[in-house]
Amino acid sequence: MTKIGILLSGRGSNFEAIAESVAAGRIDAGIVVVISNRADAAGLESARARGLKAVCLPSKGLDRAVYDRSVVAELRKHGVDLVCLAGFLRLLTGEFVRAFPERILNIHPSLLPAFPGLDAQHQALTHGVKVSGCTVHFVDEQLDAGPIVLQATVPVLDEDTVESLSARILVEEHRIYTEAIQVVATGKYRIEGRRVLLG
Ligand code: GAR
């Protein structure tokens, strides 16, 4: 069975959704380790409460290459074969990406390639788009740029704030991250160029 390693930096609601889906049998995989670069990440505490292995590897002040090597080592220690970024707010080094080729997924709160990087929902609102959403994609060496597994759309309403738009997107994040992980964990896809063909 696929062994998932989760990386997170904060609240961890996507991690929670994934953990619920694993427990409910919607994802044929197990979560073998949850790693955070921040000791105060709420997601670490909820991982512990679920009885999962939760590890804090503080990134502050460390060289990116050195830090990423330590994360790869921790993932390997637990036999991880699918890495899921769940609000892990760091750009991975090429060395990290190459350690898990086409085995790292990320969730991003916009319809990529629109609005990569930080504060995607704020970017979408200020740009004035009428539709936004979220994207699950494979991670490559560029920021928020790898082949797209699934996307979901939500309307942007005239009265939206960053908070209300983020909340609407988050519901879809939780739904499609589970679906995308199940697709990848069960191998029901192939990659042709930038296209991820499902089924
Ligand atoms: C989510 O909205 C996720 O899409 C976003 O951070 C939030 C984490 O929430 N990720 C990015 O912006 C990555 N560029 P969570 O900790 O509750 O899952």
PDB file of N, CA, C and O in Angstrom, residues 127-172:
ATOM      1  N   HIS A 127      -7.238  41.027  -8.855  1.00  0.00           N
ATOM      2  CA  HIS A 127      -7.202  40.998 -10.324  1.00  0.00           C
ATOM      3  C   HIS A 127      -8.593  41.150 -10.914  1.00  0.00           C
ATOM      4  O   HIS A 127      -8.751  41.563 -12.063  1.00  0.00           O
ATOM      5  N   GLY A 128      -9.614  40.770 -10.124  1.00  0.00           N
ATOM      6  CA  GLY A 128     -10.990  40.936 -10.600  1.00  0.00           C
ATOM      7  C   GLY A 128     -11.539  39.754 -11.378  1.00  0.00           C
ATOM      8  O   GLY A 128     -12.520  39.906 -12.110  1.00  0.00           O
ATOM      9  N   VAL A 129     -10.945  38.571 -11.203  1.00  0.00           N
ATOM     10  CA  VAL A 129     -11.493  37.407 -11.923  1.00  0.00           C
ATOM     11  C   VAL A 129     -12.878  37.074 -11.372  1.00  0.00           C
ATOM     12  O   VAL A 129     -13.203  37.377 -10.217  1.00  0.00           O
ATOM     13  N   LYS A 130     -13.693  36.470 -12.220  1.00  0.00           N
ATOM     14  CA  LYS A 130     -15.073  36.107 -11.838  1.00  0.00           C
ATOM     15  C   LYS A 130     -15.166  34.660 -11.378  1.00  0.00           C
ATOM     16  O   LYS A 130     -16.174  34.241 -10.815  1.00  0.00           O
ATOM     17  N   VAL A 131     -14.131  33.881 -11.687  1.00  0.00           N
ATOM     18  CA  VAL A 131     -14.088  32.474 -11.298  1.00  0.00           C
ATOM     19  C   VAL A 131     -12.698  32.197 -10.754  1.00  0.00           C
ATOM     20  O   VAL A 131     -11.704  32.662 -11.306  1.00  0.00           O
ATOM     21  N   SER A 132     -12.634  31.473  -9.638  1.00  0.00           N
ATOM     22  CA  SER A 132     -11.328  31.009  -9.160  1.00  0.00           C
ATOM     23  C   SER A 132     -11.488  29.551  -8.744  1.00  0.00           C
ATOM     24  O   SER A 132     -12.419  28.885  -9.197  1.00  0.00           O
ATOM     25  N   GLY A 133     -10.589  29.061  -7.901  1.00  0.00           N
ATOM     26  CA  GLY A 133     -10.702  27.657  -7.524  1.00  0.00           C
ATOM     27  C   GLY A 133      -9.409  27.144  -6.949  1.00  0.00           C
ATOM     28  O   GLY A 133      -8.662  27.881  -6.297  1.00  0.00           O
ATOM     29  N   CYS A 134      -9.138  25.875  -7.188  1.00  0.00           N
ATOM     30  CA  CYS A 134      -7.933  25.276  -6.636  1.00  0.00           C
ATOM     31  C   CYS A 134      -7.398  24.218  -7.598  1.00  0.00           C
ATOM     32  O   CYS A 134      -8.111  23.750  -8.490  1.00  0.00           O
ATOM     33  N   THR A 135      -6.144  23.869  -7.358  1.00  0.00           N
ATOM     34  CA  THR A 135      -5.415  22.971  -8.254  1.00  0.00           C
ATOM     35  C   THR A 135      -4.604  21.981  -7.447  1.00  0.00           C
ATOM     36  O   THR A 135      -3.891  22.387  -6.522  1.00  0.00           O
ATOM     37  N   VAL A 136      -4.687  20.698  -7.796  1.00  0.00           N
ATOM     38  CA  VAL A 136      -3.725  19.718  -7.278  1.00  0.00           C
ATOM     39  C   VAL A 136      -2.789  19.376  -8.437  1.00  0.00           C
ATOM     40  O   VAL A 136      -3.239  19.027  -9.526  1.00  0.00           O
ATOM     41  N   HIS A 137      -1.501  19.523  -8.178  1.00  0.00           N
ATOM     42  CA  HIS A 137      -0.527  19.286  -9.256  1.00  0.00           C
ATOM     43  C   HIS A 137       0.697  18.552  -8.730  1.00  0.00           C
ATOM     44  O   HIS A 137       0.983  18.585  -7.517  1.00  0.00           O
ATOM     45  N   PHE A 138       1.393  17.877  -9.652  1.00  0.00           N
ATOM     46  CA  PHE A 138       2.695  17.315  -9.307  1.00  0.00           C
ATOM     47  C   PHE A 138       3.677  18.472  -9.130  1.00  0.00           C
ATOM     48  O   PHE A 138       3.579  19.496  -9.822  1.00  0.00           O
ATOM     49  N   VAL A 139       4.607  18.277  -8.233  1.00  0.00           N
ATOM     50  CA  VAL A 139       5.594  19.327  -7.948  1.00  0.00           C
ATOM     51  C   VAL A 139       6.828  19.099  -8.809  1.00  0.00           C
ATOM     52  O   VAL A 139       7.360  17.979  -8.861  1.00  0.00           O
ATOM     53  N   ASP A 140       7.214  20.153  -9.520  1.00  0.00           N
ATOM     54  CA  ASP A 140       8.501  20.101 -10.211  1.00  0.00           C
ATOM     55  C   ASP A 140       9.397  21.195  -9.621  1.00  0.00           C
ATOM     56  O   ASP A 140       9.110  21.700  -8.538  1.00  0.00           O
ATOM     57  N   GLU A 141      10.444  21.542 -10.336  1.00  0.00           N
ATOM     58  CA  GLU A 141      11.414  22.457  -9.711  1.00  0.00           C
ATOM     59  C   GLU A 141      10.994  23.923  -9.785  1.00  0.00           C
ATOM     60  O   GLU A 141      11.639  24.777  -9.208  1.00  0.00           O
ATOM     61  N   GLN A 142       9.895  24.221 -10.505  1.00  0.00           N
ATOM     62  CA  GLN A 142       9.396  25.595 -10.544  1.00  0.00           C
ATOM     63  C   GLN A 142       8.255  25.753  -9.531  1.00  0.00           C
ATOM     64  O   GLN A 142       7.623  24.774  -9.135  1.00  0.00           O
ATOM     65  N   LEU A 143       7.985  27.006  -9.192  1.00  0.00           N
ATOM     66  CA  LEU A 143       6.940  27.289  -8.193  1.00  0.00           C
ATOM     67  C   LEU A 143       5.546  27.048  -8.779  1.00  0.00           C
ATOM     68  O   LEU A 143       5.183  27.656  -9.793  1.00  0.00           O
ATOM     69  N   ASP A 144       4.761  26.179  -8.133  1.00  0.00           N
ATOM     70  CA  ASP A 144       3.350  25.943  -8.497  1.00  0.00           C
ATOM     71  C   ASP A 144       3.182  25.701  -9.997  1.00  0.00           C
ATOM     72  O   ASP A 144       2.272  26.269 -10.624  1.00  0.00           O
ATOM     73  N   ALA A 145       4.017  24.855 -10.559  1.00  0.00           N
ATOM     74  CA  ALA A 145       4.085  24.784 -12.027  1.00  0.00           C
ATOM     75  C   ALA A 145       3.961  23.391 -12.634  1.00  0.00           C
ATOM     76  O   ALA A 145       3.829  23.271 -13.843  1.00  0.00           O
ATOM     77  N   GLY A 146       3.984  22.328 -11.856  1.00  0.00           N
ATOM     78  CA  GLY A 146       4.047  20.982 -12.439  1.00  0.00           C
ATOM     79  C   GLY A 146       2.716  20.533 -13.028  1.00  0.00           C
ATOM     80  O   GLY A 146       1.699  21.220 -12.913  1.00  0.00           O
ATOM     81  N   PRO A 147       2.703  19.353 -13.682  1.00  0.00           N
ATOM     82  CA  PRO A 147       1.498  18.831 -14.339  1.00  0.00           C
ATOM     83  C   PRO A 147       0.296  18.760 -13.394  1.00  0.00           C
ATOM     84  O   PRO A 147       0.404  18.325 -12.248  1.00  0.00           O
ATOM     85  N   ILE A 148      -0.857  19.188 -13.937  1.00  0.00           N
ATOM     86  CA  ILE A 148      -2.085  19.331 -13.136  1.00  0.00           C
ATOM     87  C   ILE A 148      -2.861  18.025 -13.102  1.00  0.00           C
ATOM     88  O   ILE A 148      -3.172  17.444 -14.140  1.00  0.00           O
ATOM     89  N   VAL A 149      -3.179  17.565 -11.899  1.00  0.00           N
ATOM     90  CA  VAL A 149      -3.965  16.327 -11.728  1.00  0.00           C
ATOM     91  C   VAL A 149      -5.455  16.653 -11.738  1.00  0.00           C
ATOM     92  O   VAL A 149      -6.231  16.061 -12.494  1.00  0.00           O
ATOM     93  N   LEU A 150      -5.885  17.582 -10.909  1.00  0.00           N
ATOM     94  CA  LEU A 150      -7.302  17.963 -10.829  1.00  0.00           C
ATOM     95  C   LEU A 150      -7.422  19.448 -10.506  1.00  0.00           C
ATOM     96  O   LEU A 150      -6.560  20.013  -9.825  1.00  0.00           O
ATOM     97  N   GLN A 151      -8.513  20.030 -10.987  1.00  0.00           N
ATOM     98  CA  GLN A 151      -8.851  21.403 -10.590  1.00  0.00           C
ATOM     99  C   GLN A 151     -10.344  21.469 -10.276  1.00  0.00           C
ATOM    100  O   GLN A 151     -11.128  20.648 -10.773  1.00  0.00           O
ATOM    101  N   ALA A 152     -10.728  22.447  -9.471  1.00  0.00           N
ATOM    102  CA  ALA A 152     -12.144  22.707  -9.219  1.00  0.00           C
ATOM    103  C   ALA A 152     -12.336  24.211  -9.233  1.00  0.00           C
ATOM    104  O   ALA A 152     -11.445  24.965  -8.835  1.00  0.00           O
ATOM    105  N   THR A 153     -13.503  24.641  -9.707  1.00  0.00           N
ATOM    106  CA  THR A 153     -13.784  26.075  -9.805  1.00  0.00           C
ATOM    107  C   THR A 153     -14.782  26.500  -8.733  1.00  0.00           C
ATOM    108  O   THR A 153     -15.606  25.705  -8.282  1.00  0.00           O
ATOM    109  N   VAL A 154     -14.695  27.759  -8.356  1.00  0.00           N
ATOM    110  CA  VAL A 154     -15.742  28.382  -7.526  1.00  0.00           C
ATOM    111  C   VAL A 154     -15.993  29.782  -8.096  1.00  0.00           C
ATOM    112  O   VAL A 154     -15.088  30.394  -8.659  1.00  0.00           O
ATOM    113  N   PRO A 155     -17.225  30.299  -7.932  1.00  0.00           N
ATOM    114  CA  PRO A 155     -17.488  31.676  -8.386  1.00  0.00           C
ATOM    115  C   PRO A 155     -16.828  32.676  -7.448  1.00  0.00           C
ATOM    116  O   PRO A 155     -16.665  32.405  -6.254  1.00  0.00           O
ATOM    117  N   VAL A 156     -16.451  33.836  -8.004  1.00  0.00           N
ATOM    118  CA  VAL A 156     -16.032  34.964  -7.159  1.00  0.00           C
ATOM    119  C   VAL A 156     -17.210  35.935  -7.125  1.00  0.00           C
ATOM    120  O   VAL A 156     -17.673  36.389  -8.175  1.00  0.00           O
ATOM    121  N   LEU A 157     -17.717  36.208  -5.930  1.00  0.00           N
ATOM    122  CA  LEU A 157     -18.909  37.042  -5.786  1.00  0.00           C
ATOM    123  C   LEU A 157     -18.523  38.495  -5.517  1.00  0.00           C
ATOM    124  O   LEU A 157     -17.454  38.773  -4.960  1.00  0.00           O
ATOM    125  N   ASP A 158     -19.392  39.412  -5.928  1.00  0.00           N
ATOM    126  CA  ASP A 158     -19.104  40.842  -5.745  1.00  0.00           C
ATOM    127  C   ASP A 158     -18.790  41.185  -4.296  1.00  0.00           C
ATOM    128  O   ASP A 158     -17.958  42.033  -4.012  1.00  0.00           O
ATOM    129  N   GLU A 159     -19.481  40.517  -3.383  1.00  0.00           N
ATOM    130  CA  GLU A 159     -19.322  40.858  -1.960  1.00  0.00           C
ATOM    131  C   GLU A 159     -18.179  40.085  -1.295  1.00  0.00           C
ATOM    132  O   GLU A 159     -17.977  40.216  -0.075  1.00  0.00           O
ATOM    133  N   ASP A 160     -17.428  39.295  -2.059  1.00  0.00           N
ATOM    134  CA  ASP A 160     -16.379  38.467  -1.452  1.00  0.00           C
ATOM    135  C   ASP A 160     -15.278  39.293  -0.784  1.00  0.00           C
ATOM    136  O   ASP A 160     -14.880  40.354  -1.284  1.00  0.00           O
ATOM    137  N   THR A 161     -14.787  38.762   0.323  1.00  0.00           N
ATOM    138  CA  THR A 161     -13.541  39.209   0.936  1.00  0.00           C
ATOM    139  C   THR A 161     -12.542  38.072   0.724  1.00  0.00           C
ATOM    140  O   THR A 161     -12.933  36.971   0.303  1.00  0.00           O
ATOM    141  N   VAL A 162     -11.272  38.317   1.071  1.00  0.00           N
ATOM    142  CA  VAL A 162     -10.283  37.233   0.977  1.00  0.00           C
ATOM    143  C   VAL A 162     -10.756  36.045   1.816  1.00  0.00           C
ATOM    144  O   VAL A 162     -10.644  34.887   1.394  1.00  0.00           O
ATOM    145  N   GLU A 163     -11.323  36.353   2.981  1.00  0.00           N
ATOM    146  CA  GLU A 163     -11.754  35.273   3.892  1.00  0.00           C
ATOM    147  C   GLU A 163     -12.895  34.462   3.290  1.00  0.00           C
ATOM    148  O   GLU A 163     -12.867  33.232   3.329  1.00  0.00           O
ATOM    149  N   SER A 164     -13.896  35.133   2.738  1.00  0.00           N
ATOM    150  CA  SER A 164     -15.053  34.379   2.217  1.00  0.00           C
ATOM    151  C   SER A 164     -14.666  33.593   0.968  1.00  0.00           C
ATOM    152  O   SER A 164     -15.092  32.449   0.791  1.00  0.00           O
ATOM    153  N   LEU A 165     -13.843  34.183   0.123  1.00  0.00           N
ATOM    154  CA  LEU A 165     -13.401  33.446  -1.077  1.00  0.00           C
ATOM    155  C   LEU A 165     -12.534  32.256  -0.673  1.00  0.00           C
ATOM    156  O   LEU A 165     -12.696  31.144  -1.194  1.00  0.00           O
ATOM    157  N   SER A 166     -11.623  32.474   0.290  1.00  0.00           N
ATOM    158  CA  SER A 166     -10.740  31.380   0.741  1.00  0.00           C
ATOM    159  C   SER A 166     -11.562  30.230   1.300  1.00  0.00           C
ATOM    160  O   SER A 166     -11.262  29.054   1.041  1.00  0.00           O
ATOM    161  N   ALA A 167     -12.603  30.567   2.065  1.00  0.00           N
ATOM    162  CA  ALA A 167     -13.433  29.515   2.671  1.00  0.00           C
ATOM    163  C   ALA A 167     -14.143  28.707   1.593  1.00  0.00           C
ATOM    164  O   ALA A 167     -14.242  27.473   1.690  1.00  0.00           O
ATOM    165  N   ARG A 168     -14.643  29.389   0.556  1.00  0.00           N
ATOM    166  CA  ARG A 168     -15.345  28.671  -0.538  1.00  0.00           C
ATOM    167  C   ARG A 168     -14.361  27.770  -1.287  1.00  0.00           C
ATOM    168  O   ARG A 168     -14.690  26.644  -1.646  1.00  0.00           O
ATOM    169  N   ILE A 169     -13.153  28.266  -1.502  1.00  0.00           N
ATOM    170  CA  ILE A 169     -12.146  27.465  -2.202  1.00  0.00           C
ATOM    171  C   ILE A 169     -11.726  26.269  -1.355  1.00  0.00           C
ATOM    172  O   ILE A 169     -11.536  25.152  -1.864  1.00  0.00           O
ATOM    173  N   LEU A 170     -11.613  26.504  -0.031  1.00  0.00           N
ATOM    174  CA  LEU A 170     -11.099  25.446   0.858  1.00  0.00           C
ATOM    175  C   LEU A 170     -11.985  24.191   0.830  1.00  0.00           C
ATOM    176  O   LEU A 170     -11.478  23.061   0.876  1.00  0.00           O
ATOM    177  N   VAL A 171     -13.287  24.391   0.727  1.00  0.00           N
ATOM    178  CA  VAL A 171     -14.210  23.246   0.634  1.00  0.00           C
ATOM    179  C   VAL A 171     -13.828  22.378  -0.569  1.00  0.00           C
ATOM    180  O   VAL A 171     -13.775  21.143  -0.482  1.00  0.00           O
ATOM    181  N   GLU A 172     -13.528  23.029  -1.683  1.00  0.00           N
ATOM    182  CA  GLU A 172     -13.148  22.298  -2.905  1.00  0.00           C
ATOM    183  C   GLU A 172     -11.747  21.699  -2.774  1.00  0.00           C
ATOM    184  O   GLU A 172     -11.473  20.618  -3.298  1.00  0.00           O
TER     185      GLU A 172
END
